[in-house]
Coordinates of C-alpha atoms and ligand atoms in Angstrom, one line a residue:
X1 CA 4.8 38.2 -5.7
X2 CA 3.4 35.5 -7.0
X3 CA -0.5 34.4 -6.3
X4 CA 0.0 31.3 -4.1
X5 CA 2.9 30.5 -1.9
X6 CA 2.7 26.7 -2.9
X7 CA 1.9 24.8 -6.0
X8 CA 1.2 21.3 -4.6
X9 CA 1.0 18.7 -7.5
X10 CA -0.6 15.3 -6.4
X11 CA -4.0 15.5 -4.2
X12 CA -3.0 11.9 -2.0
X13 CA -2.1 11.8 1.1
X14 CA 1.2 13.6 1.3
X15 CA -0.3 16.3 -0.9
X16 CA -3.2 16.6 0.8
X17 CA -1.7 16.7 4.4
X18 CA 0.9 19.0 3.6
X19 CA -1.7 21.4 2.2
X20 CA -3.9 21.2 5.4
X21 CA -1.1 22.2 7.5
X22 CA 0.1 24.9 4.8
X23 CA -2.8 26.8 4.6
X24 CA -3.7 26.3 8.6
X25 CA -0.1 28.3 8.4
X26 CA -2.0 31.4 6.6
X27 CA 0.0 30.4 3.2
X28 CA -2.2 30.0 -0.3
X29 CA -2.0 26.6 -1.9
X30 CA -3.0 25.6 -5.2
X31 CA -3.3 21.9 -5.6
X32 CA -3.3 20.1 -9.1
X33 CA -4.2 16.2 -9.5
X34 CA -3.9 14.8 -12.7
X35 CA -7.4 11.8 -11.9
X36 CA -10.7 13.3 -11.5
X37 CA -10.8 13.0 -7.8
X38 CA -8.8 13.5 -4.7
X39 CA -7.1 11.2 -2.3
X40 CA -4.5 9.3 -4.4
X41 CA -4.5 5.8 -3.9
X42 CA -6.7 5.6 -0.9
X43 CA -9.8 7.3 -3.1
X44 CA -12.8 5.3 -1.6
X45 CA -16.4 5.6 -3.9
X46 CA -19.9 4.4 -2.8
X47 CA -21.4 1.3 -4.9
X48 CA -24.5 0.1 -3.7
X49 CA -24.3 1.7 -0.6
X50 CA -20.8 -0.3 0.5
X51 CA -17.5 1.9 0.5
X52 CA -14.9 0.6 -2.5
X53 CA -11.5 1.0 -2.0
X54 CA -11.2 1.8 -5.7
X55 CA -7.1 1.3 -5.8
X56 CA -6.5 -2.0 -3.3
X57 CA -7.7 -2.5 0.3
X58 CA -6.3 0.2 2.5
X59 CA -6.5 -0.8 6.3
X60 CA -4.9 1.8 8.5
X61 CA -2.5 1.1 11.4
X62 CA 0.1 2.9 13.0
X63 CA 2.2 3.3 16.2
X64 CA 2.3 7.0 15.7
X65 CA -0.1 8.7 18.2
X66 CA 0.1 11.8 16.7
X67 CA -0.8 10.3 13.4
X68 CA -3.5 8.5 14.8
X69 CA -4.8 11.6 16.4
X70 CA -4.2 13.5 13.5
X71 CA -6.5 11.2 10.9
X72 CA -9.2 10.5 14.1
X73 CA -9.9 14.6 13.8
X74 CA -11.0 14.1 10.0
X75 CA -13.1 11.0 10.4
X76 CA -14.4 8.0 12.9
X77 CA -12.4 5.3 12.8
X78 CA -14.0 1.5 13.1
X79 CA -12.5 -1.4 15.1
X80 CA -11.9 -3.3 12.1
X81 CA -9.0 -5.8 12.6
X82 CA -7.1 -7.3 9.2
X83 CA -7.3 -10.8 9.5
X84 CA -6.6 -12.0 6.1
X85 CA -7.1 -16.2 5.3
X86 CA -5.4 -17.9 2.7
X87 CA -7.2 -20.2 0.4
X88 CA -5.1 -23.3 -0.8
X89 CA -7.1 -25.4 -3.4
X90 CA -9.7 -27.0 -0.9
X91 CA -7.4 -25.9 2.4
X92 CA -8.5 -22.7 4.3
X93 CA -5.6 -21.2 6.2
X94 CA -5.8 -18.3 8.8
X95 CA -2.8 -15.5 8.4
X96 CA -0.4 -13.8 9.4
X97 CA 1.5 -17.6 10.1
X98 CA 0.3 -17.7 13.8
X99 CA -0.8 -21.2 15.9
X100 CA -4.2 -21.2 14.1
X101 CA -1.9 -21.9 10.4
X102 CA 0.2 -24.1 12.0
X103 CA -2.7 -26.3 14.2
X104 CA -4.4 -26.5 10.7
X105 CA -1.2 -27.4 8.6
X106 CA 0.1 -30.2 11.0
X107 CA -2.7 -30.8 13.9
X108 CA -0.5 -29.4 16.5
X109 CA -1.9 -28.0 19.5
X110 CA 1.0 -26.3 21.7
X111 CA 4.0 -23.8 20.3
X112 CA 6.2 -26.3 21.2
X113 CA 4.7 -28.6 19.0
X114 CA 4.5 -26.3 16.3
X115 CA 8.2 -25.0 17.0
X116 CA 9.6 -28.6 16.8
X117 CA 7.9 -29.5 13.5
X118 CA 9.3 -26.0 12.0
X119 CA 12.5 -27.0 13.4
X120 CA 12.6 -30.5 12.1
X121 CA 11.5 -29.0 8.3
X122 CA 14.5 -26.3 8.5
X123 CA 17.0 -28.8 9.5
X124 CA 15.6 -31.2 7.2
X125 CA 16.4 -28.5 4.2
X126 CA 19.5 -28.1 5.6
X127 CA 19.7 -24.2 5.1
X128 CA 22.1 -22.3 6.9
X129 CA 22.8 -18.7 5.5
X130 CA 19.5 -17.9 3.1
X131 CA 20.5 -16.6 -0.1
X132 CA 17.0 -16.0 -1.9
X133 CA 13.8 -15.8 -0.5
X134 CA 12.9 -19.1 -1.3
X135 CA 15.5 -20.3 1.3
X136 CA 14.7 -17.5 3.9
X137 CA 10.8 -18.7 3.8
X138 CA 12.1 -22.1 5.0
X139 CA 14.4 -21.0 7.3
X140 CA 11.6 -19.5 9.2
X141 CA 8.5 -21.6 8.5
X142 CA 9.3 -24.5 7.3
X143 CA 8.8 -26.5 3.6
X144 CA 4.8 -27.2 3.8
X145 CA 4.0 -23.6 4.7
X146 CA 6.6 -22.4 2.2
X147 CA 4.6 -24.5 -0.6
X148 CA 1.3 -24.1 0.3
X149 CA 1.0 -20.4 1.4
X150 CA 4.3 -18.4 0.1
X151 CA 5.8 -20.2 -3.0
X152 CA 3.3 -19.2 -5.8
X153 CA 1.6 -16.1 -4.0
X154 CA 5.0 -14.7 -3.9
X155 CA 5.5 -15.9 -7.5
X156 CA 2.6 -14.3 -8.7
X157 CA 3.1 -10.8 -7.0
X158 CA 6.5 -10.3 -8.2
X159 CA 6.7 -12.2 -11.5
X160 CA 10.0 -13.9 -10.8
X161 CA 10.7 -17.3 -9.1
X162 CA 11.3 -17.0 -5.2
X163 CA 14.7 -18.6 -5.7
X164 CA 15.6 -15.2 -7.7
X165 CA 14.1 -12.9 -5.1
X166 CA 16.4 -11.1 -2.9
X167 CA 15.9 -12.7 0.9
X168 CA 15.0 -9.3 2.1
X169 CA 11.5 -9.0 0.8
X170 CA 10.3 -11.9 3.2
X171 CA 12.2 -11.0 6.8
X172 CA 9.3 -8.7 7.9
X173 CA 6.8 -11.6 7.1
X174 CA 4.9 -12.0 11.1
X175 CA 5.3 -15.4 12.5
X176 CA 3.8 -16.1 15.7
X177 CA 3.6 -18.9 18.3
X178 CA -0.1 -17.6 19.8
X179 CA -3.4 -17.9 18.6
X180 CA -3.7 -14.3 17.1
X181 CA -5.0 -13.9 13.3
X182 CA -4.6 -9.6 13.8
X183 CA -1.7 -9.2 10.9
X184 CA -0.4 -5.8 12.6
X185 CA 1.3 -5.4 15.5
X186 CA 0.7 -1.6 15.5
X187 CA -1.4 -0.4 18.9
X188 CA -3.8 1.6 16.5
X189 CA -5.9 0.1 13.7
X190 CA -9.2 0.6 12.0
X191 CA -11.1 2.1 8.7
X192 CA -12.5 5.2 8.5
X193 CA -16.4 4.8 8.3
X194 CA -17.6 6.0 5.1
X195 CA -13.8 5.6 3.1
X196 CA -10.9 7.8 3.0
X197 CA -12.2 10.5 0.3
X198 CA -13.7 12.3 3.0
X199 CA -10.5 13.0 4.8
X200 CA -8.7 14.0 1.7
X201 CA -11.5 16.5 1.0
X202 CA -11.4 17.8 4.6
X203 CA -7.6 18.5 4.4
X204 CA -7.8 20.4 1.0
X205 CA -11.2 22.4 2.1
X206 CA -8.5 25.2 2.6
X207 CA -6.8 25.1 -0.8
X208 CA -7.7 25.7 -4.4
X209 CA -7.6 22.4 -6.2
X210 CA -7.7 21.9 -9.9
X211 CA -8.5 18.2 -11.0
X212 CA -7.6 16.5 -14.4
X213 CA -4.5 19.0 -14.7
X214 CA -1.1 17.0 -15.6
X215 CA 1.9 19.4 -14.1
X216 CA 3.9 17.8 -16.6
X217 CA 2.0 19.0 -19.3
X218 CA 1.2 22.4 -18.2
X219 CA 4.3 22.9 -15.8
X220 CA 5.7 26.5 -17.3
X221 CA 2.2 27.8 -16.8
X222 CA 1.8 26.7 -13.0
X223 CA 5.3 26.9 -12.1
X224 CA 4.5 31.1 -12.6
X225 CA 1.8 30.9 -10.3
X226 CA 3.7 30.0 -7.1
X227 CA 6.4 30.5 -5.1
X228 CA 7.6 26.9 -4.0
X229 CA 6.4 23.6 -5.6
X230 CA 5.8 20.3 -3.4
X231 CA 6.0 17.8 -5.9
X232 CA 4.4 14.3 -4.8
X233 CA 4.1 12.7 -8.5
X234 CA 6.8 10.1 -10.2
X235 CA 10.4 11.6 -10.0
X236 CA 11.6 10.5 -13.3
X237 CA 8.5 11.7 -15.3
X238 CA 9.5 15.2 -13.6
X239 CA 12.4 15.3 -15.6
X240 CA 11.1 13.9 -19.1
X241 CA 12.4 10.3 -18.0
X242 CA 16.0 12.3 -19.1
X243 CA 18.2 10.0 -17.1
X244 CA 16.3 6.9 -17.9
X245 CA 12.9 5.4 -16.5
X246 CA 12.5 3.7 -13.2
X247 CA 10.9 0.4 -12.8
X248 CA 7.4 -0.4 -11.1
X249 CA 5.2 -3.5 -10.4
X250 CA 1.7 -2.7 -11.5
X251 CA -1.8 -4.1 -10.5
X252 CA -5.1 -4.7 -12.5
X253 CA -8.2 -4.7 -10.4
X254 CA -11.4 -6.3 -11.3
X255 CA -14.9 -5.2 -9.6
X256 CA -18.1 -6.9 -9.6
X257 CA -21.2 -6.6 -7.9
X258 CA -22.8 -9.6 -6.8
X259 CA -26.5 -10.3 -6.2
X260 CA -25.2 -12.0 -2.7
X261 CA -25.3 -10.8 0.9
X262 CA -22.1 -12.3 1.6
X263 CA -19.5 -14.0 -1.0
X264 CA -16.5 -15.0 1.2
X265 CA -17.3 -14.0 4.9
X266 CA -14.3 -12.2 5.4
X267 CA -12.4 -8.6 3.6
X268 CA -9.5 -10.1 2.4
X269 CA -8.9 -13.7 1.0
X270 CA -5.3 -14.7 -0.3
X271 CA -5.4 -17.3 -3.2
X272 CA -1.9 -18.9 -3.2
X273 CA -1.9 -21.7 -5.5
X274 CA -0.3 -20.8 -9.0
X275 CA -3.4 -22.0 -10.8
X276 CA -5.6 -19.1 -9.7
X277 CA -4.5 -16.0 -11.6
X278 CA -5.4 -13.4 -9.0
X279 CA -3.4 -12.9 -5.6
X280 CA -6.4 -12.0 -3.5
X281 CA -10.2 -11.2 -3.6
X282 CA -11.4 -8.3 -1.6
X283 CA -15.1 -8.1 -0.2
X284 CA -15.5 -4.3 0.7
X285 CA -18.4 -4.3 2.9
X286 CA -16.8 -6.5 5.8
X287 CA -14.1 -3.5 6.2
X288 CA -17.4 -1.7 7.8
X289 CA -19.5 -4.6 8.8
X290 CA -21.7 -3.9 6.1
X291 CA -25.2 -5.6 6.1
X292 CA -26.3 -4.5 2.5
X293 CA -28.1 -7.2 0.8
X294 CA -25.7 -7.0 -2.1
X295 CA -22.0 -6.9 -1.9
X296 CA -18.9 -5.8 -3.9
X297 CA -16.1 -7.8 -4.9
X298 CA -12.5 -7.0 -6.3
X299 CA -10.0 -9.3 -7.4
X300 CA -6.7 -8.3 -7.6
X301 CA -4.1 -9.3 -10.2
X302 CA -0.4 -8.5 -10.4
X303 CA 1.0 -7.0 -13.4
X304 CA 3.9 -5.7 -15.1
X305 CA 4.7 -2.2 -15.4
X306 CA 4.3 -0.6 -18.7
X307 CA 4.3 3.4 -19.1
X308 CA 0.9 4.7 -18.6
X309 CA 0.0 2.0 -16.4
X310 CA -0.4 2.6 -12.6
X311 CA 2.9 2.4 -10.9
X312 CA 1.9 0.8 -8.0
X313 CA 4.8 -0.5 -6.3
X314 CA 8.6 0.8 -6.8
X315 CA 11.1 -2.1 -7.7
X316 CA 14.0 -1.1 -5.1
X317 CA 16.9 -2.9 -6.5
X318 CA 20.3 -1.0 -6.4
X319 CA 19.9 -0.1 -10.1
X320 CA 16.4 1.7 -9.5
X321 CA 17.7 3.2 -6.3
X322 CA 21.0 4.4 -7.7
X323 CA 18.6 6.3 -10.4
X324 CA 16.2 7.7 -8.2
X325 CA 18.7 9.4 -6.1
X326 CA 20.5 11.1 -9.2
X327 CA 16.7 12.1 -9.8
X328 CA 16.4 13.5 -6.4
X329 CA 19.7 15.3 -6.6
X330 CA 18.6 17.2 -9.6
X331 CA 15.0 18.1 -7.8
X332 CA 17.0 19.6 -4.6
X333 CA 19.2 21.4 -7.5
X334 CA 16.0 23.0 -9.2
X335 CA 14.4 23.8 -5.5
X336 CA 11.5 21.3 -5.6
X337 CA 10.5 19.8 -2.3
X338 CA 9.5 16.2 -2.5
X339 CA 7.0 14.1 -0.9
X340 CA 5.1 10.6 -0.9
X341 CA 5.5 7.7 -2.6
X342 CA 6.2 8.8 -6.3
X343 CA 8.3 11.4 -5.9
X344 CA 10.7 9.3 -2.8
X345 CA 10.4 6.1 -5.0
X346 CA 9.4 3.9 -2.0
X347 CA 6.8 1.9 -0.5
X348 CA 5.5 3.9 2.0
X349 CA 2.5 3.1 4.6
X350 CA -0.4 5.6 4.7
X351 CA 0.8 6.1 8.6
X352 CA 4.2 7.2 6.7
X353 CA 3.3 9.3 4.4
X354 CA 1.3 11.4 6.7
X355 CA 4.0 11.4 9.1
X356 CA 6.6 12.8 6.4
X357 CA 4.0 15.3 5.5
X358 CA 3.5 16.9 9.0
X359 CA 7.4 16.7 9.5
X360 CA 8.1 18.7 6.5
X361 CA 5.0 20.9 7.5
X362 CA 7.0 21.6 11.3
X363 CA 10.2 22.2 9.5
X364 CA 8.8 25.0 7.2
X365 CA 5.9 26.7 9.7
X366 CA 6.4 25.3 13.3
X367 CA 4.4 22.6 15.1
Ligands
FAD1 C1 -2.8 -2.1 -3.5 C2 -2.2 -0.7 -2.2 C3 -2.5 -1.2 -0.8 C4 -2.4 -0.4 0.1 N1 -2.5 -0.6 1.2 C5 -2.2 -0.3 2.2 C6 -2.7 -0.3 3.3 O1 -3.3 -1.2 3.9 N2 -2.4 0.6 4.8 C7 -1.4 1.4 4.5 O2 -1.1 2.0 5.2 N3 -1.1 1.5 3.3 C8 -1.5 1.1 2.1 N4 -1.0 1.2 1.0 C9 -0.2 2.5 0.6 C10 -0.6 3.7 0.3 O3 -1.3 3.9 -0.6 C11 0.2 4.9 0.5 O4 1.0 4.9 1.6 C12 -0.4 6.4 0.1 O5 -1.6 6.3 -0.7 C13 0.5 7.1 -0.4 O6 0.0 8.5 -0.7 P1 0.8 9.9 -1.8 O7 0.3 10.9 -1.4 O8 2.4 9.4 -1.6 O9 0.6 8.9 -3.0 P2 -0.6 9.2 -4.2 O10 -1.6 8.3 -3.1 O11 -0.1 8.1 -5.6 O12 -0.9 10.4 -4.4 C14 -0.1 11.0 -5.5 C15 -0.8 11.8 -6.6 O13 -0.2 12.4 -7.6 C16 -1.0 12.8 -8.5 N5 -0.2 12.9 -9.7 C17 1.2 12.1 -10.1 N6 1.9 12.8 -11.1 C18 0.9 13.8 -11.0 C19 1.1 15.2 -12.5 N7 2.1 15.1 -12.9 N8 0.5 16.3 -12.1 C20 -0.9 16.0 -11.4 N9 -1.0 15.0 -10.1 C21 -0.4 14.1 -9.9 C22 -1.6 11.0 -8.8 O14 -2.6 11.1 -9.5 C23 -1.9 10.7 -6.9 O15 -3.3 11.3 -7.2 C24 -1.4 0.5 -0.4 C25 -0.6 0.9 -1.5 C26 -0.9 0.0 -2.5 C27 -0.5 0.5 -4.0

């Protein structure tokens, strides 16, 4: 008999949700986390009484009622609605692309006028079957919106020209012919009052948690303690990169406290021109309608990923996906249970990660 039923590697949302359900089913869990805190990338901390999203802005939104009820049982969610704005030089536009954006761009008032302008620009560009992101974007919103709000921003984000990026990246881009600045279509949306860390802490309250503990460095010793391993770290690192390394995009965050009550008037402001090196500025207090005398802002710089950097976004091209599949097969053969964005090598929103962890728990422990 080993001391624990499950060794959970990673105290992010997947690991914490799984550990919560396992302990509720009477299982003993040891959760190891290489960082010095729980929560993974949804970790938040308080500065000047303001909740700061340490690893980038996190807005909770979902259409899954079970997941919404689940997170609401660990924190109170406010009515925050994501309505970013885009700054292009001296011009300010509402996002996502909607009647407010088109009206500001062309002076149009009605959906028919906006559609006619887009159709005129799409016809002038002569694109029939979009072969890359540039052509895809132009065929959806016309040349003006593409050039001012999509082109440089996307090139900063991915570090490659839009003409060399695949069209599918932008297919999900919301385009609406109503005056509605709500970015997400999901029926449930909000920010947990006081941040996300409390949710992770509550989820982990029935487990033993070891921080500053890198599984890869203490594998044999830790494996000996538990019957099963649930692994939520990078899948290639689990096997010492023996089949090769997966690729990612990374981010650099520059956070500053300012002696100003309100710096930009919105939580998320995108900077869409190429001569501004960051993609967006987050003003954290606006996620919770804060009235503190100071403010905390974070500039977000996209960055190439090198070993040792935080792997924020998987690069799901055919080469990387094939390699990730080989690692997943190996993990299955060795009896690992995989979960979360790093082990699956996929971008997931928070609700999908929780849904996946709940489904795994349903399978193992019943609903
Ligand atoms: C910039 C950014 C913004 C985002 N914004 C949103 C948003 O607005 N809305 C939304 O729904 N989603 C958003 N997401 C997605 C969200 O962050 C993820 O869905 C979620 O955090 C994934 O949880 P996870 O448990 O899979 O991974 P993680 O949070 O990465 O947790 C994995 C944990 O495992 C630990 N770990 C890794 N290797 C080891 C090891 N060897 N030993 C021990 N521990 C290890 C890591 O340190 C980490 O804490 C955003 C993501 C990014 C990058």
